[in-house]
Amino acid sequence: MKTIFLTKKKLAVICIVLILLILFAITGISRTAITTVAQKRMLPIYCVDTEKKCVALTFDAAWGNEDTQDLIDTLKKYNAKATFFLVGSWVDKYPESVKALADAGHSIQNHSNSHPNLPQLSTEGITKEITLCNEKIQKITKKCPTLIRPPYGDYSNNVIEAVNGLGMYTIQWDVDSLDWKDLSADEIYNRVVNKVQNGSIVLFHNAALNTPEALGKILETLSKDGYKFVTVEELIYKKDYTIDHTGKQFKSE
């Protein structure tokens, strides 16, 4: 039997090679994992691919209620239907406004029960937040929401999977009025009318400072441009669709 003697120099070379092999293996695994996660990333619906000149105006209601009736009156003036995403605790405080919105023909949808960061919750916690809000809305409107907008626009695969499991759709937006920053009516107007396109979903809030003033001007301009105001339920595809990397929903061929 031939005996192999390893010098310190040879041992050092072997150690370096082993370290490099280990690093290469770890890097390769990491890259594979990252690629796999990226490929499986799920997205909500931000907007819809359509040739029709239609747009969905949406309002999130989580805190105040100062302007809700003004919004109802302005929308009625232009024969526009909108989608209101309501937090369950808001429904508890203002049931008469929930009924007024429903009676005016607007779509009443889910914005969670207590406005948490849904990705921080377990699947059970997410489901509970959605279900509690659904029940409160249905008790007043007699209709169960089919859409949810996650609070803060914050979502994850787990959130979307939980929503899908309830037979609902996760909705974001592609036009942000930024009205919550107390922008002037003109600033809100310019942000919206310059960004809207066919199939857009526009984000407003029901208690933002200058939204009521801006809304009338926005409805006037978009109406003259030939846009029809639809609810998100009317806008999106319910089946046989895909969502691209930007969140745009396409009808499958």
PDB file of C-alpha atoms in Angstrom:
ATOM      1  CA  MET A   1       0.000   0.000   0.000  1.00  0.00           C
ATOM      2  CA  LYS A   2       1.313   3.353  -1.024  1.00  0.00           C
ATOM      3  CA  THR A   3       1.311   5.913   1.747  1.00  0.00           C
ATOM      4  CA  ILE A   4       0.415   9.528   0.829  1.00  0.00           C
ATOM      5  CA  PHE A   5       2.029  12.196   2.954  1.00  0.00           C
ATOM      6  CA  LEU A   6       0.315  15.597   3.013  1.00  0.00           C
ATOM      7  CA  THR A   7       2.454  18.600   3.574  1.00  0.00           C
ATOM      8  CA  LYS A   8       1.091  21.793   5.116  1.00  0.00           C
ATOM      9  CA  LYS A   9       1.114  23.382   1.660  1.00  0.00           C
ATOM     10  CA  LYS A  10      -0.978  20.559   0.163  1.00  0.00           C
ATOM     11  CA  LEU A  11      -3.391  20.684   3.084  1.00  0.00           C
ATOM     12  CA  ALA A  12      -3.851  24.417   2.561  1.00  0.00           C
ATOM     13  CA  VAL A  13      -4.623  23.931  -1.137  1.00  0.00           C
ATOM     14  CA  ILE A  14      -7.146  21.190  -0.370  1.00  0.00           C
ATOM     15  CA  CYS A  15      -8.862  23.390   2.235  1.00  0.00           C
ATOM     16  CA  ILE A  16      -9.123  26.289  -0.216  1.00  0.00           C
ATOM     17  CA  VAL A  17     -10.631  24.033  -2.883  1.00  0.00           C
ATOM     18  CA  LEU A  18     -13.165  22.630  -0.410  1.00  0.00           C
ATOM     19  CA  ILE A  19     -14.164  26.130   0.726  1.00  0.00           C
ATOM     20  CA  LEU A  20     -14.640  27.242  -2.880  1.00  0.00           C
ATOM     21  CA  LEU A  21     -16.773  24.166  -3.623  1.00  0.00           C
ATOM     22  CA  ILE A  22     -18.931  24.831  -0.557  1.00  0.00           C
ATOM     23  CA  LEU A  23     -19.379  28.505  -1.483  1.00  0.00           C
ATOM     24  CA  PHE A  24     -20.287  27.567  -5.045  1.00  0.00           C
ATOM     25  CA  ALA A  25     -22.843  25.063  -3.801  1.00  0.00           C
ATOM     26  CA  ILE A  26     -24.423  27.580  -1.390  1.00  0.00           C
ATOM     27  CA  THR A  27     -24.553  30.293  -4.066  1.00  0.00           C
ATOM     28  CA  GLY A  28     -26.100  27.918  -6.554  1.00  0.00           C
ATOM     29  CA  ILE A  29     -28.776  26.851  -4.091  1.00  0.00           C
ATOM     30  CA  SER A  30     -29.561  30.462  -3.176  1.00  0.00           C
ATOM     31  CA  ARG A  31     -29.929  31.504  -6.780  1.00  0.00           C
ATOM     32  CA  THR A  32     -32.210  28.573  -7.462  1.00  0.00           C
ATOM     33  CA  ALA A  33     -34.358  29.400  -4.448  1.00  0.00           C
ATOM     34  CA  ILE A  34     -34.625  33.066  -5.418  1.00  0.00           C
ATOM     35  CA  THR A  35     -35.583  32.170  -8.977  1.00  0.00           C
ATOM     36  CA  THR A  36     -38.229  29.740  -7.751  1.00  0.00           C
ATOM     37  CA  VAL A  37     -39.758  32.342  -5.424  1.00  0.00           C
ATOM     38  CA  ALA A  38     -39.785  34.972  -8.168  1.00  0.00           C
ATOM     39  CA  GLN A  39     -41.510  32.615 -10.577  1.00  0.00           C
ATOM     40  CA  LYS A  40     -44.238  31.839  -8.051  1.00  0.00           C
ATOM     41  CA  ARG A  41     -44.882  35.410  -6.913  1.00  0.00           C
ATOM     42  CA  MET A  42     -48.608  36.155  -6.945  1.00  0.00           C
ATOM     43  CA  LEU A  43     -50.089  39.548  -7.792  1.00  0.00           C
ATOM     44  CA  PRO A  44     -53.428  41.242  -7.187  1.00  0.00           C
ATOM     45  CA  ILE A  45     -55.343  42.989  -9.985  1.00  0.00           C
ATOM     46  CA  TYR A  46     -54.020  46.517 -10.531  1.00  0.00           C
ATOM     47  CA  CYS A  47     -55.872  47.284 -13.765  1.00  0.00           C
ATOM     48  CA  VAL A  48     -57.556  45.523 -16.671  1.00  0.00           C
ATOM     49  CA  ASP A  49     -56.643  45.187 -20.325  1.00  0.00           C
ATOM     50  CA  THR A  50     -59.674  46.348 -22.311  1.00  0.00           C
ATOM     51  CA  GLU A  51     -60.475  48.275 -25.469  1.00  0.00           C
ATOM     52  CA  LYS A  52     -63.501  49.829 -23.781  1.00  0.00           C
ATOM     53  CA  LYS A  53     -63.182  53.374 -22.411  1.00  0.00           C
ATOM     54  CA  CYS A  54     -64.122  52.483 -18.879  1.00  0.00           C
ATOM     55  CA  VAL A  55     -62.573  53.250 -15.518  1.00  0.00           C
ATOM     56  CA  ALA A  56     -63.286  52.109 -11.948  1.00  0.00           C
ATOM     57  CA  LEU A  57     -63.245  54.796  -9.260  1.00  0.00           C
ATOM     58  CA  THR A  58     -62.610  53.341  -5.804  1.00  0.00           C
ATOM     59  CA  PHE A  59     -62.727  54.815  -2.307  1.00  0.00           C
ATOM     60  CA  ASP A  60     -61.200  53.323   0.830  1.00  0.00           C
ATOM     61  CA  ALA A  61     -63.081  54.025   4.063  1.00  0.00           C
ATOM     62  CA  ALA A  62     -61.220  53.299   7.268  1.00  0.00           C
ATOM     63  CA  TRP A  63     -61.378  56.341   9.520  1.00  0.00           C
ATOM     64  CA  GLY A  64     -63.560  59.446   9.104  1.00  0.00           C
ATOM     65  CA  ASN A  65     -66.952  59.930   7.507  1.00  0.00           C
ATOM     66  CA  GLU A  66     -67.122  63.672   6.881  1.00  0.00           C
ATOM     67  CA  ASP A  67     -67.462  63.561   3.110  1.00  0.00           C
ATOM     68  CA  THR A  68     -69.268  60.324   2.300  1.00  0.00           C
ATOM     69  CA  GLN A  69     -72.597  61.969   1.490  1.00  0.00           C
ATOM     70  CA  ASP A  70     -70.893  64.644  -0.619  1.00  0.00           C
ATOM     71  CA  LEU A  71     -69.217  61.889  -2.627  1.00  0.00           C
ATOM     72  CA  ILE A  72     -72.555  60.110  -3.105  1.00  0.00           C
ATOM     73  CA  ASP A  73     -74.169  63.346  -4.332  1.00  0.00           C
ATOM     74  CA  THR A  74     -71.326  64.155  -6.749  1.00  0.00           C
ATOM     75  CA  LEU A  75     -71.253  60.644  -8.199  1.00  0.00           C
ATOM     76  CA  LYS A  76     -75.033  60.760  -8.679  1.00  0.00           C
ATOM     77  CA  LYS A  77     -74.755  64.048 -10.587  1.00  0.00           C
ATOM     78  CA  TYR A  78     -72.596  62.326 -13.207  1.00  0.00           C
ATOM     79  CA  ASN A  79     -74.465  59.009 -13.102  1.00  0.00           C
ATOM     80  CA  ALA A  80     -71.237  57.346 -11.981  1.00  0.00           C
ATOM     81  CA  LYS A  81     -71.023  54.137  -9.987  1.00  0.00           C
ATOM     82  CA  ALA A  82     -68.016  53.597  -7.733  1.00  0.00           C
ATOM     83  CA  THR A  83     -66.568  50.894  -5.506  1.00  0.00           C
ATOM     84  CA  PHE A  84     -66.166  51.535  -1.776  1.00  0.00           C
ATOM     85  CA  PHE A  85     -63.768  49.327   0.191  1.00  0.00           C
ATOM     86  CA  LEU A  86     -64.904  49.442   3.828  1.00  0.00           C
ATOM     87  CA  VAL A  87     -63.121  48.432   7.024  1.00  0.00           C
ATOM     88  CA  GLY A  88     -65.288  46.434   9.408  1.00  0.00           C
ATOM     89  CA  SER A  89     -64.753  48.864  12.276  1.00  0.00           C
ATOM     90  CA  TRP A  90     -65.918  51.702   9.957  1.00  0.00           C
ATOM     91  CA  VAL A  91     -69.041  49.693   9.177  1.00  0.00           C
ATOM     92  CA  ASP A  92     -69.675  49.392  12.929  1.00  0.00           C
ATOM     93  CA  LYS A  93     -69.444  53.169  13.396  1.00  0.00           C
ATOM     94  CA  TYR A  94     -71.347  54.300  10.304  1.00  0.00           C
ATOM     95  CA  PRO A  95     -73.965  51.696   9.330  1.00  0.00           C
ATOM     96  CA  GLU A  96     -76.254  54.430   7.979  1.00  0.00           C
ATOM     97  CA  SER A  97     -73.536  55.486   5.505  1.00  0.00           C
ATOM     98  CA  VAL A  98     -73.030  51.877   4.407  1.00  0.00           C
ATOM     99  CA  LYS A  99     -76.755  51.664   3.662  1.00  0.00           C
ATOM    100  CA  ALA A 100     -76.701  55.034   1.863  1.00  0.00           C
ATOM    101  CA  LEU A 101     -73.857  53.871  -0.366  1.00  0.00           C
ATOM    102  CA  ALA A 102     -75.626  50.616  -1.166  1.00  0.00           C
ATOM    103  CA  ASP A 103     -78.951  52.362  -1.791  1.00  0.00           C
ATOM    104  CA  ALA A 104     -77.191  54.698  -4.240  1.00  0.00           C
ATOM    105  CA  GLY A 105     -76.110  51.665  -6.256  1.00  0.00           C
ATOM    106  CA  HIS A 106     -72.418  51.655  -5.385  1.00  0.00           C
ATOM    107  CA  SER A 107     -70.416  48.471  -4.890  1.00  0.00           C
ATOM    108  CA  ILE A 108     -69.565  47.782  -1.230  1.00  0.00           C
ATOM    109  CA  GLN A 109     -66.426  45.693  -0.780  1.00  0.00           C
ATOM    110  CA  ASN A 110     -63.971  44.471   1.855  1.00  0.00           C
ATOM    111  CA  HIS A 111     -61.009  46.393   3.287  1.00  0.00           C
ATOM    112  CA  SER A 112     -60.413  43.994   6.238  1.00  0.00           C
ATOM    113  CA  ASN A 113     -62.066  44.126   9.647  1.00  0.00           C
ATOM    114  CA  SER A 114     -59.510  46.117  11.663  1.00  0.00           C
ATOM    115  CA  HIS A 115     -57.045  47.458   9.049  1.00  0.00           C
ATOM    116  CA  PRO A 116     -53.964  45.359   9.957  1.00  0.00           C
ATOM    117  CA  ASN A 117     -50.963  44.484   7.805  1.00  0.00           C
ATOM    118  CA  LEU A 118     -52.377  41.235   6.483  1.00  0.00           C
ATOM    119  CA  PRO A 119     -49.003  39.673   5.492  1.00  0.00           C
ATOM    120  CA  GLN A 120     -48.051  39.721   9.174  1.00  0.00           C
ATOM    121  CA  LEU A 121     -50.985  37.458  10.042  1.00  0.00           C
ATOM    122  CA  SER A 122     -51.382  33.699   9.765  1.00  0.00           C
ATOM    123  CA  THR A 123     -53.683  32.243   7.133  1.00  0.00           C
ATOM    124  CA  GLU A 124     -56.281  31.785   9.865  1.00  0.00           C
ATOM    125  CA  GLY A 125     -55.876  35.414  10.944  1.00  0.00           C
ATOM    126  CA  ILE A 126     -56.207  36.708   7.379  1.00  0.00           C
ATOM    127  CA  THR A 127     -59.329  34.620   6.798  1.00  0.00           C
ATOM    128  CA  LYS A 128     -60.863  35.859  10.049  1.00  0.00           C
ATOM    129  CA  GLU A 129     -60.226  39.516   9.140  1.00  0.00           C
ATOM    130  CA  ILE A 130     -61.893  39.073   5.757  1.00  0.00           C
ATOM    131  CA  THR A 131     -64.802  36.965   6.985  1.00  0.00           C
ATOM    132  CA  LEU A 132     -65.733  39.299   9.862  1.00  0.00           C
ATOM    133  CA  CYS A 133     -65.841  42.290   7.525  1.00  0.00           C
ATOM    134  CA  ASN A 134     -67.867  40.349   4.951  1.00  0.00           C
ATOM    135  CA  GLU A 135     -70.432  39.431   7.582  1.00  0.00           C
ATOM    136  CA  LYS A 136     -70.832  43.031   8.770  1.00  0.00           C
ATOM    137  CA  ILE A 137     -71.295  44.353   5.242  1.00  0.00           C
ATOM    138  CA  GLN A 138     -73.688  41.568   4.256  1.00  0.00           C
ATOM    139  CA  LYS A 139     -75.841  42.207   7.333  1.00  0.00           C
ATOM    140  CA  ILE A 140     -76.537  45.743   6.091  1.00  0.00           C
ATOM    141  CA  THR A 141     -76.447  45.412   2.303  1.00  0.00           C
ATOM    142  CA  LYS A 142     -77.721  41.815   1.995  1.00  0.00           C
ATOM    143  CA  LYS A 143     -74.804  41.206  -0.382  1.00  0.00           C
ATOM    144  CA  CYS A 144     -71.531  39.465   0.446  1.00  0.00           C
ATOM    145  CA  PRO A 145     -68.396  41.219  -0.872  1.00  0.00           C
ATOM    146  CA  THR A 146     -66.449  39.443  -3.598  1.00  0.00           C
ATOM    147  CA  LEU A 147     -63.430  41.774  -3.583  1.00  0.00           C
ATOM    148  CA  ILE A 148     -60.877  42.848  -1.002  1.00  0.00           C
ATOM    149  CA  ARG A 149     -58.289  45.595  -0.986  1.00  0.00           C
ATOM    150  CA  PRO A 150     -55.577  44.792   1.583  1.00  0.00           C
ATOM    151  CA  PRO A 151     -54.879  47.644   4.009  1.00  0.00           C
ATOM    152  CA  TYR A 152     -51.868  49.781   3.051  1.00  0.00           C
ATOM    153  CA  GLY A 153     -51.837  47.966  -0.295  1.00  0.00           C
ATOM    154  CA  ASP A 154     -49.748  45.363   1.524  1.00  0.00           C
ATOM    155  CA  TYR A 155     -50.025  41.776   0.289  1.00  0.00           C
ATOM    156  CA  SER A 156     -48.123  38.504  -0.004  1.00  0.00           C
ATOM    157  CA  ASN A 157     -48.635  35.114  -1.624  1.00  0.00           C
ATOM    158  CA  ASN A 158     -50.229  33.926   1.604  1.00  0.00           C
ATOM    159  CA  VAL A 159     -52.714  36.813   1.567  1.00  0.00           C
ATOM    160  CA  ILE A 160     -53.724  36.230  -2.058  1.00  0.00           C
ATOM    161  CA  GLU A 161     -54.026  32.487  -1.533  1.00  0.00           C
ATOM    162  CA  ALA A 162     -56.297  33.084   1.485  1.00  0.00           C
ATOM    163  CA  VAL A 163     -58.429  35.487  -0.564  1.00  0.00           C
ATOM    164  CA  ASN A 164     -58.635  33.003  -3.437  1.00  0.00           C
ATOM    165  CA  GLY A 165     -59.658  30.321  -0.984  1.00  0.00           C
ATOM    166  CA  LEU A 166     -62.687  32.426  -0.056  1.00  0.00           C
ATOM    167  CA  GLY A 167     -63.645  32.769  -3.709  1.00  0.00           C
ATOM    168  CA  MET A 168     -62.738  36.473  -3.729  1.00  0.00           C
ATOM    169  CA  TYR A 169     -60.412  38.707  -5.778  1.00  0.00           C
ATOM    170  CA  THR A 170     -57.560  40.884  -4.469  1.00  0.00           C
ATOM    171  CA  ILE A 171     -57.674  44.424  -5.861  1.00  0.00           C
ATOM    172  CA  GLN A 172     -55.027  47.155  -5.994  1.00  0.00           C
ATOM    173  CA  TRP A 173     -54.901  50.233  -8.243  1.00  0.00           C
ATOM    174  CA  ASP A 174     -52.840  51.691 -11.082  1.00  0.00           C
ATOM    175  CA  VAL A 175     -53.780  55.358 -10.519  1.00  0.00           C
ATOM    176  CA  ASP A 176     -53.178  56.796  -7.053  1.00  0.00           C
ATOM    177  CA  SER A 177     -54.752  60.192  -6.356  1.00  0.00           C
ATOM    178  CA  LEU A 178     -52.567  60.586  -3.247  1.00  0.00           C
ATOM    179  CA  ASP A 179     -55.501  62.468  -1.743  1.00  0.00           C
ATOM    180  CA  TRP A 180     -54.539  61.192   1.712  1.00  0.00           C
ATOM    181  CA  LYS A 181     -51.515  63.503   1.564  1.00  0.00           C
ATOM    182  CA  ASP A 182     -53.926  66.464   1.568  1.00  0.00           C
ATOM    183  CA  LEU A 183     -52.941  67.492  -1.934  1.00  0.00           C
ATOM    184  CA  SER A 184     -54.904  70.396  -3.378  1.00  0.00           C
ATOM    185  CA  ALA A 185     -57.969  69.663  -5.521  1.00  0.00           C
ATOM    186  CA  ASP A 186     -56.028  70.710  -8.624  1.00  0.00           C
ATOM    187  CA  GLU A 187     -53.129  68.397  -7.780  1.00  0.00           C
ATOM    188  CA  ILE A 188     -55.485  65.462  -7.262  1.00  0.00           C
ATOM    189  CA  TYR A 189     -57.288  66.299 -10.514  1.00  0.00           C
ATOM    190  CA  ASN A 190     -54.056  66.467 -12.534  1.00  0.00           C
ATOM    191  CA  ARG A 191     -52.677  63.236 -11.092  1.00  0.00           C
ATOM    192  CA  VAL A 192     -55.816  61.318 -12.003  1.00  0.00           C
ATOM    193  CA  VAL A 193     -56.790  62.669 -15.425  1.00  0.00           C
ATOM    194  CA  ASN A 194     -53.201  62.488 -16.684  1.00  0.00           C
ATOM    195  CA  LYS A 195     -52.766  58.855 -15.663  1.00  0.00           C
ATOM    196  CA  VAL A 196     -56.147  57.245 -16.381  1.00  0.00           C
ATOM    197  CA  GLN A 197     -56.374  54.858 -19.311  1.00  0.00           C
ATOM    198  CA  ASN A 198     -58.791  52.146 -20.419  1.00  0.00           C
ATOM    199  CA  GLY A 199     -59.279  49.671 -17.580  1.00  0.00           C
ATOM    200  CA  SER A 200     -57.712  51.818 -14.859  1.00  0.00           C
ATOM    201  CA  ILE A 201     -58.570  51.416 -11.183  1.00  0.00           C
ATOM    202  CA  VAL A 202     -58.283  54.750  -9.349  1.00  0.00           C
ATOM    203  CA  LEU A 203     -57.621  55.044  -5.618  1.00  0.00           C
ATOM    204  CA  PHE A 204     -59.327  57.719  -3.488  1.00  0.00           C
ATOM    205  CA  HIS A 205     -60.288  57.935   0.172  1.00  0.00           C
ATOM    206  CA  ASN A 206     -63.692  58.873   1.522  1.00  0.00           C
ATOM    207  CA  ALA A 207     -62.385  61.286   4.149  1.00  0.00           C
ATOM    208  CA  ALA A 208     -59.475  63.028   2.392  1.00  0.00           C
ATOM    209  CA  LEU A 209     -59.422  66.814   2.636  1.00  0.00           C
ATOM    210  CA  ASN A 210     -59.870  67.870  -0.999  1.00  0.00           C
ATOM    211  CA  THR A 211     -61.309  64.776  -2.674  1.00  0.00           C
ATOM    212  CA  PRO A 212     -64.926  66.027  -2.889  1.00  0.00           C
ATOM    213  CA  GLU A 213     -63.817  69.193  -4.687  1.00  0.00           C
ATOM    214  CA  ALA A 214     -61.526  67.303  -7.062  1.00  0.00           C
ATOM    215  CA  LEU A 215     -64.023  64.538  -7.817  1.00  0.00           C
ATOM    216  CA  GLY A 216     -66.499  66.713  -9.697  1.00  0.00           C
ATOM    217  CA  LYS A 217     -63.805  68.093 -11.985  1.00  0.00           C
ATOM    218  CA  ILE A 218     -62.420  64.598 -12.606  1.00  0.00           C
ATOM    219  CA  LEU A 219     -65.853  63.201 -13.482  1.00  0.00           C
ATOM    220  CA  GLU A 220     -66.527  66.156 -15.782  1.00  0.00           C
ATOM    221  CA  THR A 221     -63.269  65.771 -17.716  1.00  0.00           C
ATOM    222  CA  LEU A 222     -63.329  61.984 -18.009  1.00  0.00           C
ATOM    223  CA  SER A 223     -66.979  62.044 -19.063  1.00  0.00           C
ATOM    224  CA  LYS A 224     -66.144  64.476 -21.871  1.00  0.00           C
ATOM    225  CA  ASP A 225     -63.271  62.164 -22.873  1.00  0.00           C
ATOM    226  CA  GLY A 226     -65.792  59.364 -23.349  1.00  0.00           C
ATOM    227  CA  TYR A 227     -65.075  57.309 -20.242  1.00  0.00           C
ATOM    228  CA  LYS A 228     -67.764  55.210 -18.592  1.00  0.00           C
ATOM    229  CA  PHE A 229     -67.585  54.793 -14.816  1.00  0.00           C
ATOM    230  CA  VAL A 230     -68.015  51.178 -13.741  1.00  0.00           C
ATOM    231  CA  THR A 231     -67.573  49.212 -10.550  1.00  0.00           C
ATOM    232  CA  VAL A 232     -64.528  47.008 -10.108  1.00  0.00           C
ATOM    233  CA  GLU A 233     -66.829  43.969 -10.214  1.00  0.00           C
ATOM    234  CA  GLU A 234     -67.989  45.048 -13.656  1.00  0.00           C
ATOM    235  CA  LEU A 235     -64.467  45.832 -14.839  1.00  0.00           C
ATOM    236  CA  ILE A 236     -62.504  42.702 -13.988  1.00  0.00           C
ATOM    237  CA  TYR A 237     -62.585  39.277 -15.621  1.00  0.00           C
ATOM    238  CA  LYS A 238     -63.960  36.624 -13.280  1.00  0.00           C
ATOM    239  CA  LYS A 239     -62.478  33.573 -15.044  1.00  0.00           C
ATOM    240  CA  ASP A 240     -60.120  32.565 -17.845  1.00  0.00           C
ATOM    241  CA  TYR A 241     -57.626  35.356 -17.222  1.00  0.00           C
ATOM    242  CA  THR A 242     -53.953  35.980 -16.588  1.00  0.00           C
ATOM    243  CA  ILE A 243     -52.150  38.723 -14.662  1.00  0.00           C
ATOM    244  CA  ASP A 244     -48.834  40.025 -15.985  1.00  0.00           C
ATOM    245  CA  HIS A 245     -45.834  41.240 -13.974  1.00  0.00           C
ATOM    246  CA  THR A 246     -47.347  44.737 -13.644  1.00  0.00           C
ATOM    247  CA  GLY A 247     -50.621  43.469 -12.200  1.00  0.00           C
ATOM    248  CA  LYS A 248     -52.626  44.057 -15.390  1.00  0.00           C
ATOM    249  CA  GLN A 249     -55.365  41.500 -15.909  1.00  0.00           C
ATOM    250  CA  PHE A 250     -55.784  40.006 -19.397  1.00  0.00           C
ATOM    251  CA  LYS A 251     -58.561  37.867 -20.786  1.00  0.00           C
ATOM    252  CA  SER A 252     -57.165  34.483 -21.797  1.00  0.00           C
ATOM    253  CA  GLU A 253     -57.297  33.675 -25.501  1.00  0.00           C
TER     254      GLU A 253
END
